[in-house]
PDB file of C-alpha atoms in Angstrom:
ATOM      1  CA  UNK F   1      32.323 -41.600 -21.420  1.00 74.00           C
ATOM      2  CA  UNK F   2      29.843 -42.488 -24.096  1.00 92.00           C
ATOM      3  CA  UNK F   3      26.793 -44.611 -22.435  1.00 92.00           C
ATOM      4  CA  UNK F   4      27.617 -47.169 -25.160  1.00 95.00           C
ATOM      5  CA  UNK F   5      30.876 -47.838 -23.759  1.00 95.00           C
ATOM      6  CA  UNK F   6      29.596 -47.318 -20.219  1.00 94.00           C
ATOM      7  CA  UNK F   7      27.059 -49.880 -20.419  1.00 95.00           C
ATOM      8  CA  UNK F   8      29.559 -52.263 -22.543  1.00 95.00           C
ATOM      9  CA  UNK F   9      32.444 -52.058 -20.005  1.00 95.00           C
ATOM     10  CA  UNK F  10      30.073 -52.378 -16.437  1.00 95.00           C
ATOM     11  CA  UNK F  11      27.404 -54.517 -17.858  1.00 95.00           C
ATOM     12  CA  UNK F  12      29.921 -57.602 -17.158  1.00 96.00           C
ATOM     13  CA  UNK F  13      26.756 -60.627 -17.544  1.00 97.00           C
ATOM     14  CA  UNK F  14      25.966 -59.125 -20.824  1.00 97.00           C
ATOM     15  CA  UNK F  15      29.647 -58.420 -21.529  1.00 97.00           C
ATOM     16  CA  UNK F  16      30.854 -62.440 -20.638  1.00 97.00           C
ATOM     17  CA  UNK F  17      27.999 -64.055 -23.073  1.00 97.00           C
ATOM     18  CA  UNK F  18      29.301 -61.549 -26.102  1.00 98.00           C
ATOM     19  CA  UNK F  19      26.558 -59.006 -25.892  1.00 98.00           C
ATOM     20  CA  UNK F  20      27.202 -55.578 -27.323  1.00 98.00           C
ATOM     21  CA  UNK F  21      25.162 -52.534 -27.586  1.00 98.00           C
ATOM     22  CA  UNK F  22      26.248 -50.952 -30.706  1.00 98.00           C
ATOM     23  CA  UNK F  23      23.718 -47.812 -30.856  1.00 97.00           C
ATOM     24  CA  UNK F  24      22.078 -45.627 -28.390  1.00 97.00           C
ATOM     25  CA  UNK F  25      20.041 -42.156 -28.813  1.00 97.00           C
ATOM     26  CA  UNK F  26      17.597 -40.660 -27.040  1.00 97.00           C
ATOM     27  CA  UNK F  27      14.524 -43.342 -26.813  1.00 97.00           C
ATOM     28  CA  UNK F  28      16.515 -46.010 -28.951  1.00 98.00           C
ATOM     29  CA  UNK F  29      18.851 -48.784 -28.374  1.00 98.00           C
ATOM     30  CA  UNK F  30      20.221 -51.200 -30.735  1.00 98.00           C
ATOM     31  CA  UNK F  31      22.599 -54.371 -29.043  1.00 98.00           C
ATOM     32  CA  UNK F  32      23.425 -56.879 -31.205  1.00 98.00           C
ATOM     33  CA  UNK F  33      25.229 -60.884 -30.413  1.00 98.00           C
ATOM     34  CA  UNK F  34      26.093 -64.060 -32.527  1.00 98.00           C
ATOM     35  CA  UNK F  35      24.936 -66.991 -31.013  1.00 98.00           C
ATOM     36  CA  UNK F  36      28.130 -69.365 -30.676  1.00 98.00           C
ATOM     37  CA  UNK F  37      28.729 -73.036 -29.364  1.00 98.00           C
ATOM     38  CA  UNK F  38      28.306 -71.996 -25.571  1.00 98.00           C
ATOM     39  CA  UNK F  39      24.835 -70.036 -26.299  1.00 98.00           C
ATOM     40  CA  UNK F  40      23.499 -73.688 -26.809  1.00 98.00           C
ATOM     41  CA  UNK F  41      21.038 -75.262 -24.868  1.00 98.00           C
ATOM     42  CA  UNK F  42      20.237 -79.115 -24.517  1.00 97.00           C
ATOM     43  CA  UNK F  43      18.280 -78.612 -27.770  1.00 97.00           C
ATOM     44  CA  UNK F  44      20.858 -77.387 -29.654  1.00 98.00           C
ATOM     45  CA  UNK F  45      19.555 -74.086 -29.860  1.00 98.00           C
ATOM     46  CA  UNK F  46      20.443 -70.797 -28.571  1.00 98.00           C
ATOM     47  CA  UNK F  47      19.356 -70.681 -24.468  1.00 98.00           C
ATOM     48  CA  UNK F  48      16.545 -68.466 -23.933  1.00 98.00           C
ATOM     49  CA  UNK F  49      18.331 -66.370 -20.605  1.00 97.00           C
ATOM     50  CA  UNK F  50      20.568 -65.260 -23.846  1.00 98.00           C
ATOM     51  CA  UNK F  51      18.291 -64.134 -25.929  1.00 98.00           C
ATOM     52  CA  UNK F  52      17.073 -62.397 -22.646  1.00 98.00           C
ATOM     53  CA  UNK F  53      20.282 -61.089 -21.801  1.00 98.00           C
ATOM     54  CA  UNK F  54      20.318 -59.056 -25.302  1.00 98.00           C
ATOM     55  CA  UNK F  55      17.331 -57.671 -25.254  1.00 98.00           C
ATOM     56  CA  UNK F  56      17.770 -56.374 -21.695  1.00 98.00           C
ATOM     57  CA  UNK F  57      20.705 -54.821 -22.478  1.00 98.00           C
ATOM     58  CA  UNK F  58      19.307 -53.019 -25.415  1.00 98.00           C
ATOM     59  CA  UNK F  59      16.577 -52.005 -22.555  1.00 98.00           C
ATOM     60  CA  UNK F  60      19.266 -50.646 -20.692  1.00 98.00           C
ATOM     61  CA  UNK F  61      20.507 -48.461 -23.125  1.00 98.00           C
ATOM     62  CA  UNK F  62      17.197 -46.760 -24.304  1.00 98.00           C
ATOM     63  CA  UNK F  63      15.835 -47.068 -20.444  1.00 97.00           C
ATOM     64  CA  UNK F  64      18.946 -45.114 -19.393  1.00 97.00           C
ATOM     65  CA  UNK F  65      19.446 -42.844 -22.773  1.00 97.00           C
ATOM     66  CA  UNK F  66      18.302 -39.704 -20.654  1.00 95.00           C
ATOM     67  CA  UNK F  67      21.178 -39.656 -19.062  1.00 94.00           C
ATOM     68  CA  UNK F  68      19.524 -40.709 -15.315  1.00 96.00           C
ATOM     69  CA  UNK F  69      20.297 -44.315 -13.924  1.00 96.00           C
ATOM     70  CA  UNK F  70      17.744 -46.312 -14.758  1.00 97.00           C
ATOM     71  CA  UNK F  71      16.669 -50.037 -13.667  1.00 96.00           C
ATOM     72  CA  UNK F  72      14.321 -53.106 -15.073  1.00 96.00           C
ATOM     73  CA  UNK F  73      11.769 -53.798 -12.943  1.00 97.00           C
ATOM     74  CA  UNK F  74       9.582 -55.724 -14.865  1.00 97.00           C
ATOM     75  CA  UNK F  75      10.288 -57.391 -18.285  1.00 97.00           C
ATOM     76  CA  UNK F  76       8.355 -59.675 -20.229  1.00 98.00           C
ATOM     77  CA  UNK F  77       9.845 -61.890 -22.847  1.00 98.00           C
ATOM     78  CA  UNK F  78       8.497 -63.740 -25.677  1.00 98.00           C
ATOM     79  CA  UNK F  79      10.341 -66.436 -27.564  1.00 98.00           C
ATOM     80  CA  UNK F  80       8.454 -66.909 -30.731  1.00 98.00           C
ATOM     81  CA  UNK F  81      11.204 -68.207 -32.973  1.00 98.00           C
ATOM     82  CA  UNK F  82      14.667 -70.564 -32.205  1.00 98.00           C
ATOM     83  CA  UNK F  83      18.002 -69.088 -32.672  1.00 98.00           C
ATOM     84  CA  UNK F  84      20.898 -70.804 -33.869  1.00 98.00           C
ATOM     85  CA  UNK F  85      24.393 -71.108 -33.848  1.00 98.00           C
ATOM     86  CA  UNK F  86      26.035 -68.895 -36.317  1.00 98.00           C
ATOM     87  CA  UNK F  87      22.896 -66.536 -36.424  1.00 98.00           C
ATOM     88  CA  UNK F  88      23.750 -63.131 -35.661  1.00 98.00           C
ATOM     89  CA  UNK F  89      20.721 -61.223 -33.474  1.00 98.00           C
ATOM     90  CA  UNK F  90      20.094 -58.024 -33.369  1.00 98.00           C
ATOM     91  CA  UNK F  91      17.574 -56.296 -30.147  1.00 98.00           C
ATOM     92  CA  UNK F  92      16.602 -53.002 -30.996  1.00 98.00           C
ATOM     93  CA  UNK F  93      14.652 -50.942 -27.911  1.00 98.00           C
ATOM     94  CA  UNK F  94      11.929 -48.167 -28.171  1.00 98.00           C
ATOM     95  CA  UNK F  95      10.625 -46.115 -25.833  1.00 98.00           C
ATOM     96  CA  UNK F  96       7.252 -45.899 -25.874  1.00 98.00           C
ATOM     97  CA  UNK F  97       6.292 -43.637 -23.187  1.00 97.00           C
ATOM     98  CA  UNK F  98       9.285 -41.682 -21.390  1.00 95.00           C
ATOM     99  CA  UNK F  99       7.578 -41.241 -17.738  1.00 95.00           C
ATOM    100  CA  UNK F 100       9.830 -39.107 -15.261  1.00 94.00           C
ATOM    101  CA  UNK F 101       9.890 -42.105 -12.998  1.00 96.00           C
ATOM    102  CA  UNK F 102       8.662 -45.384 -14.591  1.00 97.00           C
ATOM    103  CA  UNK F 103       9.791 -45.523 -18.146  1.00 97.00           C
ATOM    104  CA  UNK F 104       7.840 -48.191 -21.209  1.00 98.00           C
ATOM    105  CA  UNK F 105       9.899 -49.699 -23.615  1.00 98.00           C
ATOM    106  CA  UNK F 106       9.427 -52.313 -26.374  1.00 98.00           C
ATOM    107  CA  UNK F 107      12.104 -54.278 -27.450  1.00 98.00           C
ATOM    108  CA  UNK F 108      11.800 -56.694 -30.841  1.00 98.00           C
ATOM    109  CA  UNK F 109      15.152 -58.735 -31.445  1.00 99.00           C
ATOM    110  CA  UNK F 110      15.859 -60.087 -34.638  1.00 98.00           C
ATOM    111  CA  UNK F 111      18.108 -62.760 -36.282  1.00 98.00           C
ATOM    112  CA  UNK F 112      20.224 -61.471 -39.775  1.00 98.00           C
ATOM    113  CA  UNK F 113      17.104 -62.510 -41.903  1.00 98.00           C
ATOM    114  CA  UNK F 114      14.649 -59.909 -40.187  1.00 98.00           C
ATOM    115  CA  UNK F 115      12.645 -63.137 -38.622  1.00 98.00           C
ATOM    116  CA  UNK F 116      11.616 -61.804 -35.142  1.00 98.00           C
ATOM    117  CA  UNK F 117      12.913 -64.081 -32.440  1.00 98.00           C
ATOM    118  CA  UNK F 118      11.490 -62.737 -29.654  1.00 98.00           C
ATOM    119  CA  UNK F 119       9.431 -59.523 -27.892  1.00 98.00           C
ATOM    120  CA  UNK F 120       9.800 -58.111 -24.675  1.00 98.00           C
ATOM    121  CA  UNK F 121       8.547 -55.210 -22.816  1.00 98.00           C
ATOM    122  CA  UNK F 122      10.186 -53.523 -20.333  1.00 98.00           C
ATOM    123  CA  UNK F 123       9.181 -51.254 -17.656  1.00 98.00           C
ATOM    124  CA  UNK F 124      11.797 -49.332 -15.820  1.00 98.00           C
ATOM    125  CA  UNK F 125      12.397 -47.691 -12.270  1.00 98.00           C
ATOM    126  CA  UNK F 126      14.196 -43.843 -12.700  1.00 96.00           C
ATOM    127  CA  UNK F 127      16.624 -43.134  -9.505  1.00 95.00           C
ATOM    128  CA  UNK F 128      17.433 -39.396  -8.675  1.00 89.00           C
ATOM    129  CA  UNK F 129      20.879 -39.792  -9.948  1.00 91.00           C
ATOM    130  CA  UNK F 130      23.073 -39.455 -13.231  1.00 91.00           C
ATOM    131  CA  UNK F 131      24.717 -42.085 -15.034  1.00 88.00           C
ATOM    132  CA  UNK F 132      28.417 -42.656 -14.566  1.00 72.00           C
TER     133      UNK F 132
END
């Protein structure tokens, strides 16, 4: 099984909100979500553990695009921009340095005009086992 589909089928938080990964290679992720009616906070605008819950998955695919099981264990998220609903964001994930045990990531994510939303960074915890 793809790790696409892998992470798409058993990710079942980022699954239940809509989130999708639609692209991973080795050191790159791309995950991608329209924010609908139930993405909405209080302010009518899209809750920020969703805009969260995209980029982290697009961590998990370029954190775990090695092929070894790979876990967040320490992300930092930016909001710098509101989504809204109807806006279609995209969170694409880069490895920045590929250490045998704690992996670096950056992850931007996007809404369909290019305006950056928000910025994370993710640092990552490599187990001694495959994926799957």
């Amino acid at each position: 099984m793809e790790l696409t589909d892998y992470l798409n089928e058993n990710d079942r938080f980022a699954k239940s909100i809509g989130a999708q990964l639609k692209e991973v290679r080795e050191g790159y992720a791309l995950a991608s979500l329209t924010v609908e009616e139930r993405h909405l906070n209080g302010a009518d605008v899209c809750q920020g553990g969703v805009i969260y819950t995209l980029a982290d998955l697009a961590f998990a695919g370029v954190a775990n695009s090695h092929g070894i099981l790979t876990l967040g264990i320490n992300n930092s998220i930016t909001i710098l921009k509101s989504a809204k609903l109807g806006d279609t964001l995209t969170a694409e994930a880069k490895e920045v340095v590929n250490h045998h045990r704690l992996p670096y990531c950056d992850i931007k994510v996007c809404n369909q005009d290019g305006e950056t939303i928000a910025v994370m960074t993710g640092l990552g915890y490599r187990l001694k086992k495959e994926i799957g």
